[in-house]
Short mmCIF file of C-alpha atoms in Angstrom, two decimals:
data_model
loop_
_atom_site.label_atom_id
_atom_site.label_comp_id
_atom_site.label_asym_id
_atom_site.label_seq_id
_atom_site.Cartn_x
_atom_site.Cartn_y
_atom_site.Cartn_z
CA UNK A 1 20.18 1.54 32.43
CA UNK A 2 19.58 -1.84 33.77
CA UNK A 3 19.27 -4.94 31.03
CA UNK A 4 15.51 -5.09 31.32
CA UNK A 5 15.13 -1.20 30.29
CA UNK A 6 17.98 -2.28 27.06
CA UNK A 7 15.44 -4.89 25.95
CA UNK A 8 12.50 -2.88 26.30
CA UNK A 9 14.25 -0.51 23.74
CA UNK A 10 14.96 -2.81 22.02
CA UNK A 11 11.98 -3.77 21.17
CA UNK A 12 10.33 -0.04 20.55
CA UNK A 13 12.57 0.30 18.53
CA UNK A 14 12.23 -2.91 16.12
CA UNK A 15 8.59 -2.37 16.53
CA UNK A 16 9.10 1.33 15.46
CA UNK A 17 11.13 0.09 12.34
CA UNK A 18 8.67 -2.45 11.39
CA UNK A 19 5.42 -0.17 11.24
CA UNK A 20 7.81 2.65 8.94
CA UNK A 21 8.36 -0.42 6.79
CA UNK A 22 5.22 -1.41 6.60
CA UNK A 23 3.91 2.10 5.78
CA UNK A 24 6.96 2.57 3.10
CA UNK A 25 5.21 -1.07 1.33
CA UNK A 26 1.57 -0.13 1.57
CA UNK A 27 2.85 3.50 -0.05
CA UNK A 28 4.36 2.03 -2.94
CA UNK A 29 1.66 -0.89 -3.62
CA UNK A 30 -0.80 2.02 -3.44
CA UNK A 31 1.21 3.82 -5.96
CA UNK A 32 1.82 1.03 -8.09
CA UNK A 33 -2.14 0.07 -7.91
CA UNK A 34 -2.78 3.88 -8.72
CA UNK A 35 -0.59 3.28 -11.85
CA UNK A 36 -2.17 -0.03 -12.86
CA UNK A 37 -5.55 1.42 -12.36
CA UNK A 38 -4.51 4.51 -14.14
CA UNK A 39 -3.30 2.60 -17.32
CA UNK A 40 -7.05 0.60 -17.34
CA UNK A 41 -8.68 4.10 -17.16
CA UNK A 42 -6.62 5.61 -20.25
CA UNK A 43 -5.46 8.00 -17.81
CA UNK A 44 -1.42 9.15 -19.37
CA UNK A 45 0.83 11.81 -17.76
CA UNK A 46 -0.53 14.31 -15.45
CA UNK A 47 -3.98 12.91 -14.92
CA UNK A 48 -2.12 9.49 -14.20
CA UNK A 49 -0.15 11.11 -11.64
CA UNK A 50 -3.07 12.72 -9.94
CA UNK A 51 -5.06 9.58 -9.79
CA UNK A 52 -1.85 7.83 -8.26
CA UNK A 53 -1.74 10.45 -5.52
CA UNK A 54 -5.88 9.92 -5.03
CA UNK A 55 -5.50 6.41 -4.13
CA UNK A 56 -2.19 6.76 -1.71
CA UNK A 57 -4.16 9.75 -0.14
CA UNK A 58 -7.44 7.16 -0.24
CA UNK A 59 -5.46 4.83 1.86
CA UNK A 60 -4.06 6.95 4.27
CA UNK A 61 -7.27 8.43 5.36
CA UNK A 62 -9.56 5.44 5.42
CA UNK A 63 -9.38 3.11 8.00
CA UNK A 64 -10.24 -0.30 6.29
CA UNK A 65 -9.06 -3.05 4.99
CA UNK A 66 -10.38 -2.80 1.61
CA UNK A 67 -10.61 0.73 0.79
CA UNK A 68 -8.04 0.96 -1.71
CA UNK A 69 -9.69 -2.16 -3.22
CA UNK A 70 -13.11 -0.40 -3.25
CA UNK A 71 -11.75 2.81 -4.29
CA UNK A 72 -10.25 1.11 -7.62
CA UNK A 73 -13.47 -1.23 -7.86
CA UNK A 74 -15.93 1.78 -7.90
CA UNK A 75 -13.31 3.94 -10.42
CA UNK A 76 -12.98 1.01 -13.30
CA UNK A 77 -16.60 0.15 -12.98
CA UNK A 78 -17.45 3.84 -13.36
CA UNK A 79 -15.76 4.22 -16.50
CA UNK A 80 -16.71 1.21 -17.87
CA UNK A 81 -13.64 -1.25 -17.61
CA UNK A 82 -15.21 -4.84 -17.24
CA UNK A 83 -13.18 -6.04 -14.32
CA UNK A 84 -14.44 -7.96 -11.04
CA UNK A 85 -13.68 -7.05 -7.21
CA UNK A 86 -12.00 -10.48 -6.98
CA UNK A 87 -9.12 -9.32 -9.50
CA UNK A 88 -8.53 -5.99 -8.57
CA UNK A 89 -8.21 -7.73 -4.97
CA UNK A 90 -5.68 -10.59 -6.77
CA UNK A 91 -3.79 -7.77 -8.79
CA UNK A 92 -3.69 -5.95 -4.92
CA UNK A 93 -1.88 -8.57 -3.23
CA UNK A 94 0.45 -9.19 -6.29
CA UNK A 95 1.55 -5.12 -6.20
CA UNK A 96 1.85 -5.90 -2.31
CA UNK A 97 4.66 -8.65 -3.03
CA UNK A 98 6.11 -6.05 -5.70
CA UNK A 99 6.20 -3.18 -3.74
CA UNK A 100 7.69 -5.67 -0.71
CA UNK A 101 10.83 -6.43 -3.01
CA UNK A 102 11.10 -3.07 -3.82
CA UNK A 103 11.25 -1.53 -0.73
CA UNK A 104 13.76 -4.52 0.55
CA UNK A 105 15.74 -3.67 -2.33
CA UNK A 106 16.55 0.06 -1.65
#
């Protein structure tokens, strides 16, 4: 294997552990948003749990940048919760730097 083929390993594989990362921080901000949203809905136990696994599942399939976003939006508004677009998107990208620590940490 010459040094050129090394490097080019190299970098699959950094770019390989990079994207699991990622996934593993958008996984747990998506669970952590599920459990946020969850608590606004008066959604406890079970029901709390499902919701949580809604949203992760929400994000997986959807392609978008904002689905999770629009996913909680359409929930709180649905059941009444008085809450704008703008802060479930601010309360997003605060989980995001959450669930960033928290996956660094482990």
């Amino acid at each position: 294997m010459t040094t050129f083929d090394e490097r080019e390993r190299a970098f699959e594989n950094k770019f390989q552990h990079d994207q699991d990362l990622l996934f593993r921080i958008r996984a747990r901000r998506d669970r952590l948003a599920g459990l946020w949203a969850a608590g606004l809905l008066g959604l406890t136990g079970g029901e709390a749990d499902a919701y949580v696994r809604q949203i992760i599942d929400a994000d997986i399939a959807a392609t978008g940048p904002h689905d999770v976003r629009d996913r909680l939006a359409a929930d709180l508004h649905a059941k009444g919760v008085d809450i704008s677009d703008h802060r479930v998107e601010k309360e997003l990208a605060r989980l995001l730097d959450v669930a960033r620590v928290q996956v660094h940490a482990e």
